[in-house]
Coordinates of C-alpha atoms in Angstrom, one line a residue:
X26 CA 0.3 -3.7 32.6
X27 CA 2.7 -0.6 32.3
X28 CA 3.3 0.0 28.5
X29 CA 6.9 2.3 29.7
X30 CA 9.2 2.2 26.7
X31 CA 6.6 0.5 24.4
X32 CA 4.5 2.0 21.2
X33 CA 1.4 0.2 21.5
X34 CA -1.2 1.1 18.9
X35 CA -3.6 0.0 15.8
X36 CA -0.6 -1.7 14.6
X37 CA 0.7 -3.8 17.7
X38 CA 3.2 -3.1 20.1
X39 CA 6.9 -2.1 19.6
X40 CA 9.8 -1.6 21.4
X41 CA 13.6 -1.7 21.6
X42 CA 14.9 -5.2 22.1
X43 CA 16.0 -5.7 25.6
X44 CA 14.6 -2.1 26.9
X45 CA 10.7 -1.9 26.3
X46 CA 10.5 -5.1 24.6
X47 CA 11.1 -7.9 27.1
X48 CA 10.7 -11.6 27.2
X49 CA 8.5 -10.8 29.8
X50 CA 6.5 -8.4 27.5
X51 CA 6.1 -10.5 24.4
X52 CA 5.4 -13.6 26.4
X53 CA 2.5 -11.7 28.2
X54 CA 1.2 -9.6 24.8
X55 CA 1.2 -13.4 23.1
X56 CA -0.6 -15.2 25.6
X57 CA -3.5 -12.2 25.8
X58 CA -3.8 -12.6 22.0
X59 CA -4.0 -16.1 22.2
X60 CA -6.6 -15.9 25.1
X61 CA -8.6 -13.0 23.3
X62 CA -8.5 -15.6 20.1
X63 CA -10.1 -18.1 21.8
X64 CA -12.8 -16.0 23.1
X65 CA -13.7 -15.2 20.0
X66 CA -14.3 -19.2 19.3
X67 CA -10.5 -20.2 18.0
X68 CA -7.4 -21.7 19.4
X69 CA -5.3 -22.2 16.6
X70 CA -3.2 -19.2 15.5
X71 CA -0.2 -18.6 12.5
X72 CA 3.0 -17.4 13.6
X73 CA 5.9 -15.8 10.9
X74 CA 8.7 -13.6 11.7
X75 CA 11.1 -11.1 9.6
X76 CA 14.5 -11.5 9.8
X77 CA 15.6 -9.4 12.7
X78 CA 18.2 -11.1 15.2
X79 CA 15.7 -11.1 17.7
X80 CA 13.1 -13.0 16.2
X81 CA 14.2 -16.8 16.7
X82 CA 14.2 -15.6 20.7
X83 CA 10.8 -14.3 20.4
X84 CA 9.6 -16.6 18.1
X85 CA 10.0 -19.3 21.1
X86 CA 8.3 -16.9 23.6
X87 CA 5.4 -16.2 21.8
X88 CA 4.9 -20.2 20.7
X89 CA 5.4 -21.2 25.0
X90 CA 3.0 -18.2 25.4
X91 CA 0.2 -19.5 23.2
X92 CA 0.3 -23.0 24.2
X93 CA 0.1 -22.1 27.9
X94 CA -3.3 -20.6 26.6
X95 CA -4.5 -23.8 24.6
X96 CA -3.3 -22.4 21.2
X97 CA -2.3 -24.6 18.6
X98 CA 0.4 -22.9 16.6
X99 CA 0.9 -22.9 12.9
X100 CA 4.5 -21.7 12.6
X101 CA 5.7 -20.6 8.8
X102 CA 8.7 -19.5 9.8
X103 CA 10.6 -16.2 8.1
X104 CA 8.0 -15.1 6.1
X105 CA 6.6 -11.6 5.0
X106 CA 3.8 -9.9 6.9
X107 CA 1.6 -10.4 3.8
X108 CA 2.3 -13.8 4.0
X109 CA 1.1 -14.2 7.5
X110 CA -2.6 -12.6 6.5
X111 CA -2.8 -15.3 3.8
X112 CA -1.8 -18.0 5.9
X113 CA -4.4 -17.0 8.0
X114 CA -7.2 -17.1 5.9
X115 CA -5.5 -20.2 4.2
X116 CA -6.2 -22.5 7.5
X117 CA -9.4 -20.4 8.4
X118 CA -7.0 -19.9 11.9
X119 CA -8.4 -17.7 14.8
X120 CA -5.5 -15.5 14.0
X121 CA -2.3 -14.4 13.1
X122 CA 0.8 -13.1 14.9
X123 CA 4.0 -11.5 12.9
X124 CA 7.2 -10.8 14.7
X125 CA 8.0 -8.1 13.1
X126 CA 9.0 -4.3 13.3
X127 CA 8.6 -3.7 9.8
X128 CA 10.6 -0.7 9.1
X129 CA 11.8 0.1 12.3
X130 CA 16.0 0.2 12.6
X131 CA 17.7 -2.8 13.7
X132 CA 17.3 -2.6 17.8
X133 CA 13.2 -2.5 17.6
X134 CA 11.1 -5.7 17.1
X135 CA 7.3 -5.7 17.7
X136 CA 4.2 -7.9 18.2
X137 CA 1.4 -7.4 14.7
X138 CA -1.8 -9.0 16.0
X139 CA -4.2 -10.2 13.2
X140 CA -7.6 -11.4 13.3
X141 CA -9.5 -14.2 11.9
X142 CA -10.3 -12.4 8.4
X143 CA -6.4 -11.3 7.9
X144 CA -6.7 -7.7 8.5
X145 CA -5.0 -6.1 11.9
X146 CA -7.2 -6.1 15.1
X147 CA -9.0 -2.7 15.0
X148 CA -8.8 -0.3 18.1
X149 CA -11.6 -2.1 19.8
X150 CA -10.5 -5.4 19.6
X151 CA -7.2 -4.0 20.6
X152 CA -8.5 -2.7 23.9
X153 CA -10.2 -6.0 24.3
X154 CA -6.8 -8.0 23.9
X155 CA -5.0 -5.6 25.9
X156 CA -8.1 -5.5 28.8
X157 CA -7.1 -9.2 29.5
X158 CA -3.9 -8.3 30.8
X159 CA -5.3 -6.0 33.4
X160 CA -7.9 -8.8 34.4
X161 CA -5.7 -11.6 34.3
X162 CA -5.3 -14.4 31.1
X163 CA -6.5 -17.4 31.8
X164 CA -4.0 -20.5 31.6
X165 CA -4.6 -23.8 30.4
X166 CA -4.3 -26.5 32.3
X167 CA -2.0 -29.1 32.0
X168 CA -4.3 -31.6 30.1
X169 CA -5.2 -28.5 27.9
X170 CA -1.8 -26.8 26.5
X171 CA -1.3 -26.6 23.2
X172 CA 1.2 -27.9 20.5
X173 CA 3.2 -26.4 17.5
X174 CA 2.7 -27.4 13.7
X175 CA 4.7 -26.6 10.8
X176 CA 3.7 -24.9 7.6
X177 CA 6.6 -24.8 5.0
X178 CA 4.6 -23.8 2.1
X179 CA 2.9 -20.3 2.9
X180 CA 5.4 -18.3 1.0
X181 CA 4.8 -20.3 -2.0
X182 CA 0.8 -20.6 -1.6
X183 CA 1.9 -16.7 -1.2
X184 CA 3.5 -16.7 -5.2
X185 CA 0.7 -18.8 -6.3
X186 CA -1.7 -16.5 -5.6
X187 CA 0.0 -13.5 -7.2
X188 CA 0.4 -15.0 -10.4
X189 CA -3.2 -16.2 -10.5
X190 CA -4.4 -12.2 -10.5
X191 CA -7.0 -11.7 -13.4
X192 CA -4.9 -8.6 -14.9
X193 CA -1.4 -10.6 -14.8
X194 CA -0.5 -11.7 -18.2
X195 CA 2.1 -14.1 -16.6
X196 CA 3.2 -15.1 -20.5
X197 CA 3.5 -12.1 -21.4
X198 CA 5.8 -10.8 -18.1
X199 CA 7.7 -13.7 -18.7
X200 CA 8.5 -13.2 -22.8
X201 CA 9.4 -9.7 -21.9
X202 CA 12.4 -11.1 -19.9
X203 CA 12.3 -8.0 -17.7
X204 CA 15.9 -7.0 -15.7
X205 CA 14.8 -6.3 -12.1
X206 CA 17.4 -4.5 -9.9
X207 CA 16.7 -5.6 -6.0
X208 CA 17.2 -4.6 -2.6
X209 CA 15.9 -6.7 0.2
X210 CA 17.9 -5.0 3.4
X211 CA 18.8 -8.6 4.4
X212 CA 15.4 -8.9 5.2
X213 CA 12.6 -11.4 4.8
X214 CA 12.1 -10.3 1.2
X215 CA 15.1 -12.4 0.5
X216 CA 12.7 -15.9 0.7
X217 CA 9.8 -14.4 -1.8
X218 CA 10.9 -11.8 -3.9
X219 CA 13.4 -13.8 -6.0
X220 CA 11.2 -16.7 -6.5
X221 CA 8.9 -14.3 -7.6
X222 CA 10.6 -12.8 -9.9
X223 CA 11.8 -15.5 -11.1
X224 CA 8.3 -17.4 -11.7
X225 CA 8.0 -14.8 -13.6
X226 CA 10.7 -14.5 -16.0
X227 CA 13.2 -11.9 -15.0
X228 CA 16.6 -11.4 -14.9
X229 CA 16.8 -10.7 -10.9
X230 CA 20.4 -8.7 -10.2
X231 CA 20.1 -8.9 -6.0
X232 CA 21.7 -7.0 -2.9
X233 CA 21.5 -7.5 0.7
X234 CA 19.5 -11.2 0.5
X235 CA 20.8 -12.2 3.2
X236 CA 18.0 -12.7 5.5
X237 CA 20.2 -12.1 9.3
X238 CA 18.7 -9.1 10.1
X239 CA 21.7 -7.2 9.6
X240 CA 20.6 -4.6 7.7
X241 CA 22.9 -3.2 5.3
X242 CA 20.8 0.1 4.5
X243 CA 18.3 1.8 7.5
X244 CA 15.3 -0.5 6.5
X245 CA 12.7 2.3 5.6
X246 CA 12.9 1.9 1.5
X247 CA 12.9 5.7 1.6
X248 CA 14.2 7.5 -1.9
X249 CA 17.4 9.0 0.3
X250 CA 18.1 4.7 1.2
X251 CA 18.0 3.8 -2.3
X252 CA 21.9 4.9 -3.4
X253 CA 23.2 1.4 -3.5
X254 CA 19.6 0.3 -5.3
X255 CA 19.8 3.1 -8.0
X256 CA 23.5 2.0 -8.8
X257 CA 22.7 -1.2 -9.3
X258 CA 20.2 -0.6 -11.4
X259 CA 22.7 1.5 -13.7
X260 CA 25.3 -1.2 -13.8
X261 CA 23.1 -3.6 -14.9
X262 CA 21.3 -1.9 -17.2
X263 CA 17.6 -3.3 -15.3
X264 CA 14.2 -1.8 -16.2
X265 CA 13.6 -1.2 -12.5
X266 CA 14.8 -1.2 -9.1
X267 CA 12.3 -2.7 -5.9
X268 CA 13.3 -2.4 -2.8
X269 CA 11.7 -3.4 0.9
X270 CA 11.4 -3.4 3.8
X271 CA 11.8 -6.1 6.3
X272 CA 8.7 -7.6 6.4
X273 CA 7.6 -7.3 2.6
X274 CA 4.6 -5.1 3.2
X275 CA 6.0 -2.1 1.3
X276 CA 8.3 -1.8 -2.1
X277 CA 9.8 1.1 -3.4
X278 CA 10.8 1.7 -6.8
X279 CA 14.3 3.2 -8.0
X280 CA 13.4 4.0 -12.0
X281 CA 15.2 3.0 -14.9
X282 CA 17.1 6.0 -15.1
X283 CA 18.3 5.4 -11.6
X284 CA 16.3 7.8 -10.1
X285 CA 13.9 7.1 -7.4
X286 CA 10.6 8.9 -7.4
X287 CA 9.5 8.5 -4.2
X288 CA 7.1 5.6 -2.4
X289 CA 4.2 6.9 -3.2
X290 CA 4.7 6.5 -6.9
X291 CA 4.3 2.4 -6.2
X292 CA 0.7 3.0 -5.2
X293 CA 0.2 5.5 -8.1
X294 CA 1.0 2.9 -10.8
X295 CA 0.0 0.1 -9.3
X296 CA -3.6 1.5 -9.1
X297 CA -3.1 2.6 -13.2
X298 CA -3.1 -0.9 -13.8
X299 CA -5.7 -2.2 -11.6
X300 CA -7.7 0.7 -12.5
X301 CA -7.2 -0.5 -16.4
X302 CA -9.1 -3.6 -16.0
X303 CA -11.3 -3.0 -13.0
X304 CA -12.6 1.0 -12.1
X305 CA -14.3 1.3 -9.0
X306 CA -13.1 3.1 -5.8
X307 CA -9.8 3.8 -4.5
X308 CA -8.8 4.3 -0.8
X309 CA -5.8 5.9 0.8
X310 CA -4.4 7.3 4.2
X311 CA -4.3 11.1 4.5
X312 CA -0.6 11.1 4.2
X313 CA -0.1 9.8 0.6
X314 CA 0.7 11.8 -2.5
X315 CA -1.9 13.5 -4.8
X316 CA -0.3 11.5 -7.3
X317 CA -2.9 8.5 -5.9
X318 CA -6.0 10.9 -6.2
X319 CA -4.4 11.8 -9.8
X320 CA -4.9 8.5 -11.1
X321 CA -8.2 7.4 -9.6
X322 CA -9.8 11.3 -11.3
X323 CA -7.9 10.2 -14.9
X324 CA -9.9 6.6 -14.4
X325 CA -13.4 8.8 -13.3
X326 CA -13.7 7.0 -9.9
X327 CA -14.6 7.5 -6.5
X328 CA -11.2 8.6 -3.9
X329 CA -11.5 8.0 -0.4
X330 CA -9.1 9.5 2.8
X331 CA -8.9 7.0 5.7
X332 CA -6.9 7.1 8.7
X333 CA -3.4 5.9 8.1
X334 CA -2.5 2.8 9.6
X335 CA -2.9 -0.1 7.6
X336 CA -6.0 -1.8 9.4
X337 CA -8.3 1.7 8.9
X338 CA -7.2 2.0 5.2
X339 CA -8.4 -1.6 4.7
X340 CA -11.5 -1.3 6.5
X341 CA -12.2 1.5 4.8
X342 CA -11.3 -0.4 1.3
X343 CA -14.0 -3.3 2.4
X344 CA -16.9 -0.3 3.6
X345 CA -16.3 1.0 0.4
X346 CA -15.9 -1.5 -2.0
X347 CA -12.6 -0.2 -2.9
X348 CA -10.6 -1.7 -5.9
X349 CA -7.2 -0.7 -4.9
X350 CA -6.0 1.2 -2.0
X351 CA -2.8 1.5 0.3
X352 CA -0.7 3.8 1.7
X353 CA 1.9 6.4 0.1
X354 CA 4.5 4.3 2.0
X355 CA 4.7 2.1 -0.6
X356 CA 1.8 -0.2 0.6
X357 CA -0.3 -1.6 -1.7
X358 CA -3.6 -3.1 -1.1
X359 CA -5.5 -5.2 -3.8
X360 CA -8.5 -6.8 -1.9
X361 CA -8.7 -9.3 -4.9
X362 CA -6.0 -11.2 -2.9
X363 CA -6.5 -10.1 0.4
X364 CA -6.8 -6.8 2.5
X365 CA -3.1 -5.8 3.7
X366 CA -0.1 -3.9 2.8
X367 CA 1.6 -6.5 0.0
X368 CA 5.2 -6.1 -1.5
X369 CA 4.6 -8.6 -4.2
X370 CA 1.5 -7.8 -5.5
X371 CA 3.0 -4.2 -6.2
X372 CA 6.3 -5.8 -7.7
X373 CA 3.6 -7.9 -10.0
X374 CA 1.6 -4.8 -10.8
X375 CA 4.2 -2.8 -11.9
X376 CA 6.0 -5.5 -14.3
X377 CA 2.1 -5.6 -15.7
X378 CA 2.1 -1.8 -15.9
X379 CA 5.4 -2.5 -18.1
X380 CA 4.4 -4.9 -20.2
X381 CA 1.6 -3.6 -21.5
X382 CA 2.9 0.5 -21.8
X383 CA 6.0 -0.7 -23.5
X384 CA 8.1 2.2 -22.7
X385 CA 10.3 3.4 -19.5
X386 CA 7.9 4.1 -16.2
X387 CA 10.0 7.4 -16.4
X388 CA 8.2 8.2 -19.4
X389 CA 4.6 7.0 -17.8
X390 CA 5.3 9.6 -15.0
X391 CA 6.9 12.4 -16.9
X392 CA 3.4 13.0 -18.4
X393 CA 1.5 13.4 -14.9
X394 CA 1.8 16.8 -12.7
X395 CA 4.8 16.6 -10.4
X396 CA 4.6 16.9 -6.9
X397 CA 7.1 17.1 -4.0
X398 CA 6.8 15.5 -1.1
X399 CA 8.7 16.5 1.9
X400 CA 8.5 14.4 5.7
X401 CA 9.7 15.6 8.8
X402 CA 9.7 14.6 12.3
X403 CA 9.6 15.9 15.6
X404 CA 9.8 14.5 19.3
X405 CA 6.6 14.6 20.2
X406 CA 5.8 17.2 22.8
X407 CA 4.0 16.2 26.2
X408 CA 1.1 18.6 25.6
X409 CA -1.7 17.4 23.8
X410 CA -1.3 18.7 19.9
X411 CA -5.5 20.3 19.7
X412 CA -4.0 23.6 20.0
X413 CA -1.7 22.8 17.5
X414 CA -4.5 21.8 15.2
X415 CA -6.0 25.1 16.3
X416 CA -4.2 27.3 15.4
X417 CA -3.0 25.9 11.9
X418 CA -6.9 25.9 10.9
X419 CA -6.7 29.7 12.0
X420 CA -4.0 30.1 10.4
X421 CA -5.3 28.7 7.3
X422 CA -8.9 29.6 6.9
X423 CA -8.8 29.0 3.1
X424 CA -7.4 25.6 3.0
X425 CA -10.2 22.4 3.6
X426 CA -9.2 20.4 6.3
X427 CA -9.7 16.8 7.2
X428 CA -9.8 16.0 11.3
X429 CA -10.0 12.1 11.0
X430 CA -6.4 11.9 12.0
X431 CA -4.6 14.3 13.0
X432 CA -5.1 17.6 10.6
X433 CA -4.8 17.3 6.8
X434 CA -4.9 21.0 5.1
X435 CA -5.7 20.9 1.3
X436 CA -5.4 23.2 -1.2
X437 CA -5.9 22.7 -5.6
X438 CA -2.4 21.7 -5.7
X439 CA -0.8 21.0 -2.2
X440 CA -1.5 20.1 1.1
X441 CA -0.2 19.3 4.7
X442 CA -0.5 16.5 7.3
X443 CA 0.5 16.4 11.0
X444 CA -0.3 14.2 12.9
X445 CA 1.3 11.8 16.2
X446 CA 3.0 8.5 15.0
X447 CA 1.9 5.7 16.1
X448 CA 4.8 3.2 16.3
X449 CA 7.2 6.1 17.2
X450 CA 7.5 8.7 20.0
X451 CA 7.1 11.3 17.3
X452 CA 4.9 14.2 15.5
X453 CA 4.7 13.8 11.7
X454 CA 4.6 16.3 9.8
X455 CA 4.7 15.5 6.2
X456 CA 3.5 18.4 3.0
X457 CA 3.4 18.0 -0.7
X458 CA 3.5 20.8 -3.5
X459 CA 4.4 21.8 -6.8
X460 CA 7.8 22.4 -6.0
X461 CA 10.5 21.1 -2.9
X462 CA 10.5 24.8 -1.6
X463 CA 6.3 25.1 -1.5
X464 CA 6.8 21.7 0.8
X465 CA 9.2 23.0 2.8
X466 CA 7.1 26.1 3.4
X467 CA 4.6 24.4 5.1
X468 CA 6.4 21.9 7.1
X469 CA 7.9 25.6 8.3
X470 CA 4.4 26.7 8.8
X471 CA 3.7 23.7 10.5
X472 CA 6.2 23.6 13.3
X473 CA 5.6 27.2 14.8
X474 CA 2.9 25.9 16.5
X475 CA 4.7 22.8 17.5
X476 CA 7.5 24.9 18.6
X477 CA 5.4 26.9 21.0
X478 CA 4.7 23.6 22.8
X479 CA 8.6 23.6 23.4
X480 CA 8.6 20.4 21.1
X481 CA 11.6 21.8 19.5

């Protein structure tokens, strides 16, 4: 099958409504997850979608897709990608499937494929799913289709399960009476995030909960999308400002003092609490802050690079026995609950992290080195990017570098990561230092090369 127009990787396949992403694509991506599924012994897989305007329409595809396999479909509705994992392992289903583009702007939607355990199919089983499709999927008959089942209460099981975490101190959360600022981008936050804060005793002051899709902000809770969130948070006074992303797998914080710090501070203190209660390893992609590696050295354990891309960070997380882990993108992983990317349980964490310092998270941060991070972008050029990598190494002889994806460069007190995206046609180049114009520096460095490959 010809992938033109699509981003099919690790994380699924994406396109642009109506352009790559066809009826005729998501009907035949469905039905080859639902016959790779039942390969693997199962028929019965969840389905959840975000909010996007496209998703009822390909919510009916992919359900006529996996019954004309023999699937039996769970269907949860608008629910957040976390959600979906759980569900998963909830009805011990042969997989999962999220309609979702995560943060993607508003013309994209996209296929997540999830095994039987809840994390993302790996590159392997990928190319196994996708090898159907060259070879043909088997159909069921007509005395063999399958049928569609209704779960309403995933996102609640979903709530349950966060306030069951060991190191919650629900009580206490709730006698605090926090005021929570938030910022859904009238995405599928909108059905979880409120009851959770609720459940837990806030005072939730919300924007953009309308879940249509019609997002108000572009939906990447980047620091530089977070003007509306930071006012809000002044106006009302709150303790802190979340913010996410479409499907719920990444929250961003907008501090008391209405500044936002950056996504990679979510991870940071969410792992200072874990960390608290339960040392042991810590996991990352090789595009997060050294604010992450800051924490787990403070705590005296084990850090760990891994590939980003959610599904290599958490199989990483369960090699390793990791305790927390994530990505600097606001993702955070706490195996405890399950192995994916979860809005909530960072939301959760960080009311903990509250609680029990009893002063500002401003405060809690001011004490730690400061970094800047800086992320750029470039088309991606049509030669292959080794000589890139080439030539930065030369470039750099005194810097340690990390080849697992892409090239990291490190140095004491920054470093820089390029590498190819995989869910846009794009190079990443994203560097970190003790001030904005050290970043900057490098991302300049960075590019030459890139520019000699007319990428510019």
């Amino acid at each position: 099958m010809a992938f033109d127009g699509l981003m099919v990787s690790v994380s699924g396949v994406r396109g642009r409504v109506g352009y790559g992403l066809t009826p005729e694509v998501v009907a035949t991506f469905a039905a080859a997850f639902g016959a790779w599924a039942a390969r693997q012994g199962g028929r019965t897989i969840v389905v959840g979608r975000d909010s996007r305007v496209s998703g009822p329409m390909f919510t009916r595809i992919v359900h006529g897709a996996l019954e004309s396999v023999g699937c039996t479909v769970i269907d949860i509705g608008m629910a957040p990608t976390p959600t979906i994992q759980l569900a998963v392992e909830h009805h011990h289903a042969a997989g999962g499937l999220g309609i979702t583009a995560s943060h993607n702007p508003i013309e994209w939607n996209a296929l997540k494929f999830i095994g039987p355990s809840g994390l993302f199919l790996s590159a392997d089983e990928g190319a196994e799913m996708r090898a159907l499709m060259d070879r043909g999927i088997p159909r069921a008959t007509w005395d063999a289709l399958g049928e569609i089942v209704h779960d309403t209460d995933a996102v609640q099981r979903h709530i349950d399960q966060v306030l069951a975490l060991p190191y919650l101190d629900v009580a206490g959360i709730r006698a605090r009476r926090f005021r929570v600022a938030l910022d859904c981008c009238r995405g599928a936050g909108g059905v979880i995030m409120p009851q959770l804060l609720t459940e837990l005793g806030c005072e939730v002051y919300a924007i953009n909960m309308e879940a249509d899709g019609q997002f108000h902000r572009p939906p990447e809770p980047v620091a530089e999308n977070l003007g509306e969130l930071a006012a809000l948070v002044k106006a009302t006074d709150a303790d802190i400002g979340f913010a996410t992303d479409p499907d719920v797998d990444r929250l961003a914080l907008v501090l008391e003092n209405g500044i936002a710090p950056g996504e990679d501070y979510t991870l940071a203190l969410a792992a200072r609490t874990v960390l608290r209660h339960r040392p042991g390893p810590v996991v990352t992609n090789l595009s997060t802050s050294k604010v992450v590696a800051d924490v787990a050295r403070d705590a005296g354990v084990p850090f760990h690079f891994a590939k980003v891309g959610e599904v290599n960070v958490a199989m990483a997380m369960r090699d390793l026995g990791a305790t927390i882990g994530g990505e600097g993108n606001g993702g955070v992983i706490l195996p405890e609950l399950h192995l994916g990317r979860d809005a909530p349980v960072g939301a959760a964490l960080l009311l903990q992290l509250m609680l029990e310092e009893a002063r500002p998270l401003s405060a809690v941060i001011a004490e730690r080195p400061r970094y800047v991070i800086v992320k750029d972008k470039l088309d991606r050029p049509d030669a292959p990017l080794d000589a890139v990598y080439v030539a930065l190494r030369a470039a750099f002889p005194d810097a340690a570098a990390d080849t697992q994806d892409g090239l990291r460069l490190d140095w004491p007190d920054r470093w820089v990561h390029l590498r190819p995206s995989g869910t846009e046609p794009i190079v990443r180049v994203i560097a970190e230092g003790p001030s904005e114009q050290d970043a900057r520096t490098l991302i300049m460095q960075a590019r030459e090369p890139l520019s000699a490959l007319g990428s510019l």
